[in-house]
């Protein structure tokens, strides 16, 4: 009985010791991320290219994208297109979104047939500096295949774009004169 | 004799209960209809569902949309209110959407219906709605977009009221059938 207890306590100690470095590394990474100066981002209006995309879709992509980018906490500030506060910001990148393909679907067709009626969207995102230098370029997709309205595709798309931004590394910001 | 009196008492009790139920119901109906009319606004209050984008209002909130003075106001059923000045609105687009009714409970019920009965139900459980998309700028110049869902045909009421205020309106292109747009797949090469 006593030996059993001793073994279990040893195992517990070993597990704690093994987990400690991993936890401390994660905490350190989070700390450095929080402490590091971060970029601010301004979201440009959605460019429909020459596609016949519904205004509701354009607006839904924009608003969902804004929400999702804020949720990532990757940027110091998230600004809207045309926001005058952007002029004062030192480290600003601009997120340009161009719709590459759009397949309008039908909720009823999805409900009746299951296999057809999907709404699909594909966009190209470019993260540029003020000078026009491209920092990051990604293509993301969003679709709704089974449940939900057509506009749900825009939510899925925004989620994917934000995930791509979160998993990419941005270049270090230049230290400003004020800093 | 005693039996007759007892029966009369019972009938009078039933009648009293019915009268009470009727009175309370009519009072409740009166309460519900009150805010939808908004007589002090001067314009028609439309019953709408806010899909997304209007600042300070949660998504899928139901409420009344109306113009009061120089502002477009949205008032939620619980009394929460948000507004934008009509001169900040840059563009209004009217569209149409075909949606399944009943939400999640209906979807679950359809899925649970045996022998593909849910698909047959889906064929008949859809409804056409009008959508109104507003594009506007805030006081800092930031771009905003808001989408509202209205009953079919009501979009035009809102549009004509906004047009009277000098707002730019984008009407759907006449001659291009909705079905054609839906079938086509657009791609940029």
Coordinates of C-alpha atoms in Angstrom, one line a residue:
Chain A
X1 CA 0.0 0.0 0.0
X2 CA 2.8 2.3 1.1
X3 CA 4.9 1.5 -2.0
X4 CA 1.9 2.2 -4.3
X5 CA 1.5 5.7 -2.8
X6 CA 5.2 6.3 -3.2
X7 CA 5.1 5.3 -6.9
X8 CA 2.1 7.5 -7.6
X9 CA 3.6 10.5 -5.9
X10 CA 6.8 10.0 -7.8
X11 CA 4.9 9.8 -11.1
X12 CA 3.0 12.9 -10.2
X13 CA 6.2 14.8 -9.4
X14 CA 7.7 13.7 -12.7
X15 CA 4.6 14.8 -14.7
X16 CA 4.8 18.2 -12.9
X17 CA 8.5 18.6 -13.6
X18 CA 7.9 17.7 -17.3
X19 CA 5.1 20.1 -17.7
X20 CA 6.8 23.1 -16.1
X21 CA 9.2 24.0 -18.9
X22 CA 6.5 23.7 -21.5
X23 CA 4.2 26.0 -19.5
X24 CA 6.9 28.5 -18.8
X25 CA 7.9 28.7 -22.5
X26 CA 4.3 29.3 -23.4
X27 CA 3.9 32.0 -20.8
X28 CA 7.2 33.6 -21.9
X29 CA 6.0 33.5 -25.5
X30 CA 2.7 35.2 -24.6
X31 CA 4.6 37.7 -22.5
X32 CA 6.9 38.7 -25.3
X33 CA 4.1 38.8 -27.8
X34 CA 2.2 41.2 -25.5
X35 CA 5.3 43.3 -24.8
X36 CA 6.5 43.6 -28.4
X37 CA 5.4 46.7 -30.3
X38 CA 2.7 45.6 -32.7
X39 CA 1.4 46.8 -36.0
X40 CA -1.9 48.5 -36.5
X41 CA -4.1 47.5 -39.4
X42 CA -6.5 49.4 -41.6
X43 CA -9.1 47.3 -43.5
X44 CA -9.8 48.6 -47.0
X45 CA -13.2 48.2 -48.5
X46 CA -13.8 44.9 -50.3
X47 CA -12.8 45.1 -53.9
X48 CA -15.3 43.0 -56.0
X49 CA -12.9 43.1 -59.0
X50 CA -15.3 42.7 -62.0
X51 CA -17.6 40.2 -60.3
X52 CA -21.3 40.7 -59.9
X53 CA -21.3 40.3 -56.1
X54 CA -24.2 41.4 -54.0
X55 CA -23.7 44.5 -51.9
X56 CA -24.9 42.5 -48.8
X57 CA -22.1 40.0 -49.4
X58 CA -19.4 42.8 -49.7
X59 CA -20.6 44.4 -46.5
X60 CA -20.9 41.1 -44.7
X61 CA -17.4 40.1 -45.6
X62 CA -16.1 43.5 -44.5
X63 CA -17.9 43.6 -41.1
X64 CA -17.1 39.9 -40.3
X65 CA -13.5 40.4 -41.3
X66 CA -13.2 43.4 -39.0
X67 CA -14.7 41.4 -36.1
X68 CA -12.4 38.4 -36.7
X69 CA -9.3 40.5 -37.1
X70 CA -10.1 42.2 -33.7
X71 CA -10.6 38.8 -32.1
X72 CA -7.1 37.6 -33.1
X73 CA -5.5 40.4 -31.0
X74 CA -2.6 40.4 -33.5
X75 CA -2.8 44.1 -34.1
X76 CA -2.6 47.1 -31.8
X77 CA -5.5 48.9 -33.5
X78 CA -7.9 47.8 -36.1
X79 CA -9.2 50.7 -38.2
X80 CA -11.9 51.0 -40.8
X81 CA -11.4 52.2 -44.4
X82 CA -11.2 56.0 -44.5
X83 CA -10.6 56.4 -40.7
X84 CA -8.8 59.7 -40.2
X85 CA -7.0 58.4 -37.1
X86 CA -4.9 56.2 -39.4
X87 CA -2.8 59.2 -40.5
X88 CA -1.3 59.6 -37.0
X89 CA -0.3 56.0 -36.6
X90 CA 3.3 55.1 -37.1
X91 CA 3.3 51.3 -37.8
X92 CA 0.3 50.8 -40.0
X93 CA -0.4 48.0 -42.5
X94 CA -3.3 48.0 -44.9
X95 CA -5.3 44.9 -45.5
X96 CA -6.6 44.8 -49.1
X97 CA -9.2 42.2 -50.0
X98 CA -10.1 41.3 -53.5
X99 CA -12.8 38.8 -54.4
X100 CA -11.4 36.2 -56.8
X101 CA -14.4 34.0 -57.2
X102 CA -18.0 33.9 -56.0
X103 CA -20.6 31.2 -56.5
X104 CA -24.0 32.2 -55.2
X105 CA -25.9 29.3 -53.6
X106 CA -29.4 28.6 -52.5
X107 CA -30.4 27.7 -49.0
X108 CA -33.5 25.8 -50.3
X109 CA -31.4 23.8 -52.8
X110 CA -29.0 22.9 -50.0
X111 CA -31.9 21.8 -47.8
X112 CA -33.6 19.8 -50.5
X113 CA -30.6 18.1 -52.3
X114 CA -27.7 18.3 -49.7
X115 CA -25.1 18.1 -52.5
X116 CA -25.9 21.3 -54.5
X117 CA -26.6 24.9 -53.7
X118 CA -23.4 25.7 -51.8
X119 CA -22.3 29.3 -51.6
X120 CA -18.6 29.7 -52.2
X121 CA -16.2 32.6 -51.9
X122 CA -12.5 33.0 -52.5
X123 CA -10.6 36.2 -51.8
X124 CA -7.0 37.3 -52.1
X125 CA -5.7 39.3 -49.1
X126 CA -2.7 41.5 -49.3
X127 CA -1.2 43.1 -46.3
X128 CA 0.7 46.2 -47.5
X129 CA 2.7 49.0 -45.9
X130 CA 1.8 52.6 -46.5
X131 CA 4.5 52.7 -49.2
X132 CA 2.8 49.8 -51.0
X133 CA 5.3 47.0 -50.1
X134 CA 3.5 43.7 -49.7
X135 CA 4.2 42.1 -46.3
X136 CA 1.9 39.2 -46.7
X137 CA -0.3 37.6 -49.4
X138 CA -2.8 34.8 -48.9
X139 CA -5.8 33.3 -50.6
X140 CA -8.7 32.2 -48.4
X141 CA -11.9 30.4 -49.0
X142 CA -15.3 30.5 -47.3
X143 CA -18.3 28.4 -48.0
X144 CA -21.6 27.2 -46.7
X145 CA -22.5 23.7 -47.8
X146 CA -25.2 22.3 -45.5
X147 CA -26.8 24.4 -42.7
X148 CA -27.2 28.2 -42.5
X149 CA -28.0 31.1 -44.7
X150 CA -25.9 32.2 -47.7
X151 CA -24.3 35.0 -45.7
X152 CA -22.8 32.4 -43.3
X153 CA -20.1 31.9 -46.1
X154 CA -18.8 35.4 -45.3
X155 CA -18.4 34.6 -41.7
X156 CA -16.5 31.4 -42.5
X157 CA -14.3 33.3 -44.9
X158 CA -13.5 36.0 -42.4
X159 CA -12.6 33.4 -39.9
X160 CA -10.2 31.7 -42.3
X161 CA -8.6 35.0 -43.2
X162 CA -8.1 35.9 -39.6
X163 CA -6.6 32.4 -38.9
X164 CA -4.2 32.9 -41.8
X165 CA -3.2 36.3 -40.3
X166 CA -2.8 34.9 -36.9
X167 CA -0.5 32.1 -38.0
X168 CA 1.7 34.4 -40.1
X169 CA 4.6 36.3 -38.8
X170 CA 4.7 40.0 -39.4
X171 CA 8.1 41.8 -39.8
X172 CA 9.4 43.7 -36.8
X173 CA 8.2 47.2 -36.5
X174 CA 10.7 50.0 -37.0
X175 CA 11.3 51.9 -33.7
X176 CA 9.7 55.3 -34.0
X177 CA 11.4 58.6 -33.1
X178 CA 8.8 59.1 -30.3
X179 CA 9.7 55.7 -28.7
Chain B
X1 CA -83.2 23.1 -7.0
X2 CA -79.8 22.8 -5.3
X3 CA -78.4 21.2 -8.5
X4 CA -79.6 24.1 -10.7
X5 CA -78.0 26.7 -8.4
X6 CA -74.7 24.8 -8.5
X7 CA -74.8 24.6 -12.3
X8 CA -75.5 28.4 -12.6
X9 CA -72.6 29.1 -10.3
X10 CA -70.3 27.0 -12.4
X11 CA -71.4 28.7 -15.6
X12 CA -70.9 32.1 -14.1
X13 CA -67.4 31.1 -12.9
X14 CA -66.5 29.9 -16.4
X15 CA -67.8 33.1 -18.0
X16 CA -65.8 35.2 -15.5
X17 CA -62.6 33.3 -16.3
X18 CA -63.2 33.6 -20.1
X19 CA -63.8 37.4 -19.7
X20 CA -60.6 37.7 -17.8
X21 CA -58.6 35.8 -20.3
X22 CA -60.1 37.8 -23.2
X23 CA -59.3 41.1 -21.5
X24 CA -55.7 40.2 -20.6
X25 CA -55.1 39.0 -24.2
X26 CA -56.4 42.1 -25.8
X27 CA -54.2 44.2 -23.4
X28 CA -51.2 42.2 -24.4
X29 CA -51.9 42.6 -28.1
X30 CA -52.3 46.3 -27.6
X31 CA -48.9 46.4 -25.9
X32 CA -47.2 44.6 -28.8
X33 CA -48.7 46.7 -31.5
X34 CA -47.8 50.0 -29.8
X35 CA -44.1 50.5 -30.7
X36 CA -44.4 49.1 -34.3
X37 CA -46.6 52.1 -35.3
X38 CA -44.5 54.8 -33.7
X39 CA -47.0 57.6 -34.3
X40 CA -44.6 60.4 -33.2
X41 CA -42.0 59.7 -35.9
X42 CA -43.9 60.9 -38.9
X43 CA -42.6 58.0 -41.0
X44 CA -43.6 54.4 -41.1
X45 CA -41.8 52.1 -38.6
X46 CA -40.8 48.9 -40.3
X47 CA -40.5 45.7 -38.5
X48 CA -37.0 44.4 -39.5
X49 CA -34.3 42.0 -38.4
X50 CA -30.8 43.4 -38.1
X51 CA -28.5 40.9 -39.7
X52 CA -25.2 42.7 -38.9
X53 CA -23.2 45.9 -38.9
X54 CA -25.3 48.5 -37.2
X55 CA -23.2 49.7 -34.3
X56 CA -24.4 48.9 -30.8
X57 CA -26.9 46.4 -31.9
X58 CA -26.5 42.7 -31.7
X59 CA -26.7 40.5 -34.8
X60 CA -30.1 39.0 -35.6
X61 CA -31.9 41.5 -33.4
X62 CA -35.5 42.2 -34.2
X63 CA -36.8 45.7 -34.0
X64 CA -38.3 48.7 -35.7
X65 CA -36.5 50.8 -38.3
X66 CA -37.7 54.3 -38.9
X67 CA -36.6 57.8 -39.9
X68 CA -36.9 60.5 -37.3
X69 CA -35.8 63.9 -38.2
X70 CA -32.5 63.6 -39.9
X71 CA -31.6 60.2 -38.4
X72 CA -32.3 56.6 -39.3
X73 CA -33.1 54.9 -36.1
X74 CA -33.3 51.2 -35.1
X75 CA -35.2 50.4 -31.9
X76 CA -34.9 46.9 -30.5
X77 CA -38.0 45.4 -28.9
X78 CA -36.4 45.7 -25.4
X79 CA -35.9 49.4 -25.9
X80 CA -32.2 49.5 -26.9
X81 CA -31.8 52.1 -29.7
X82 CA -29.2 53.1 -32.2
X83 CA -29.1 55.7 -34.9
X84 CA -27.2 57.2 -37.8
X85 CA -27.6 60.6 -39.5
X86 CA -29.0 60.2 -43.0
X87 CA -26.4 62.5 -44.4
X88 CA -23.7 60.0 -43.4
X89 CA -25.3 57.3 -45.5
X90 CA -23.4 56.9 -48.8
X91 CA -25.2 54.1 -50.5
X92 CA -28.4 52.0 -50.1
X93 CA -28.8 48.7 -51.9
X94 CA -32.0 46.7 -52.0
X95 CA -31.8 43.0 -52.6
X96 CA -33.8 39.9 -52.2
X97 CA -33.1 36.7 -50.3
X98 CA -34.8 33.3 -50.2
X99 CA -34.4 31.8 -46.7
X100 CA -35.6 28.7 -44.9
X101 CA -38.0 29.5 -42.1
X102 CA -38.1 28.1 -38.6
X103 CA -34.4 28.5 -37.7
X104 CA -32.5 25.7 -35.9
X105 CA -35.5 23.9 -34.4
X106 CA -37.0 23.5 -37.9
X107 CA -33.7 22.4 -39.3
X108 CA -33.4 19.7 -36.6
X109 CA -37.0 18.6 -37.1
X110 CA -36.4 18.3 -40.9
X111 CA -33.2 16.3 -40.3
X112 CA -35.1 14.0 -37.9
X113 CA -38.0 13.4 -40.3
X114 CA -37.7 9.8 -41.7
X115 CA -37.8 8.7 -45.4
X116 CA -36.5 12.0 -46.7
X117 CA -39.6 13.8 -45.5
X118 CA -37.4 16.7 -44.4
X119 CA -36.5 17.5 -47.9
X120 CA -40.1 17.7 -48.9
X121 CA -40.8 20.0 -46.0
X122 CA -37.8 22.2 -47.1
X123 CA -39.4 22.6 -50.5
X124 CA -42.3 24.4 -48.9
X125 CA -40.7 26.0 -45.8
X126 CA -38.9 28.9 -47.5
X127 CA -39.8 32.5 -47.7
X128 CA -38.6 35.5 -49.7
X129 CA -37.3 38.5 -47.8
X130 CA -36.1 41.9 -48.9
X131 CA -32.6 43.0 -47.7
X132 CA -31.5 46.5 -47.4
X133 CA -27.8 47.2 -47.3
X134 CA -26.6 50.5 -45.9
X135 CA -23.1 51.8 -46.5
X136 CA -22.2 54.8 -44.3
X137 CA -19.3 56.7 -42.8
X138 CA -18.9 57.4 -39.1
X139 CA -17.8 60.8 -37.8
X140 CA -14.1 59.8 -38.2
X141 CA -14.7 58.9 -41.8
X142 CA -14.6 55.1 -41.2
X143 CA -16.6 52.9 -43.5
X144 CA -19.5 50.9 -42.0
X145 CA -22.0 48.6 -43.5
X146 CA -25.3 47.3 -42.1
X147 CA -27.7 44.8 -43.4
X148 CA -31.4 44.6 -42.5
X149 CA -33.9 42.0 -43.4
X150 CA -37.5 43.1 -44.1
X151 CA -40.7 41.5 -45.3
X152 CA -40.9 41.2 -49.1
X153 CA -41.9 44.5 -50.6
X154 CA -41.2 46.6 -47.6
X155 CA -37.7 47.5 -48.8
X156 CA -39.2 49.9 -51.3
X157 CA -40.9 51.8 -48.5
X158 CA -37.7 52.4 -46.7
X159 CA -35.9 53.3 -49.9
X160 CA -38.4 55.9 -51.0
X161 CA -38.2 57.5 -47.6
X162 CA -34.4 57.6 -47.7
X163 CA -34.5 58.9 -51.3
X164 CA -36.6 61.8 -50.1
X165 CA -33.8 62.6 -47.7
X166 CA -31.3 62.7 -50.6
X167 CA -29.6 59.4 -50.0
X168 CA -28.1 57.6 -53.0
X169 CA -30.0 54.4 -53.9
X170 CA -28.7 51.4 -55.8
X171 CA -31.7 49.5 -57.2
X172 CA -31.3 45.9 -58.5
X173 CA -30.5 45.7 -62.2
X174 CA -33.8 45.1 -64.2
X175 CA -33.6 42.5 -66.9
X176 CA -31.1 40.2 -65.2
X177 CA -33.1 37.4 -63.7
X178 CA -32.1 36.3 -60.2
X179 CA -32.0 32.7 -61.4
X180 CA -29.3 33.5 -64.0
X181 CA -27.2 35.2 -61.4
X182 CA -27.5 32.3 -59.1
X183 CA -26.6 29.7 -61.7
X184 CA -23.5 31.5 -63.0
X185 CA -20.2 31.0 -61.4
X186 CA -18.0 34.1 -61.6
X187 CA -14.3 33.8 -61.6
X188 CA -11.4 36.1 -62.2
X189 CA -8.6 34.5 -64.2

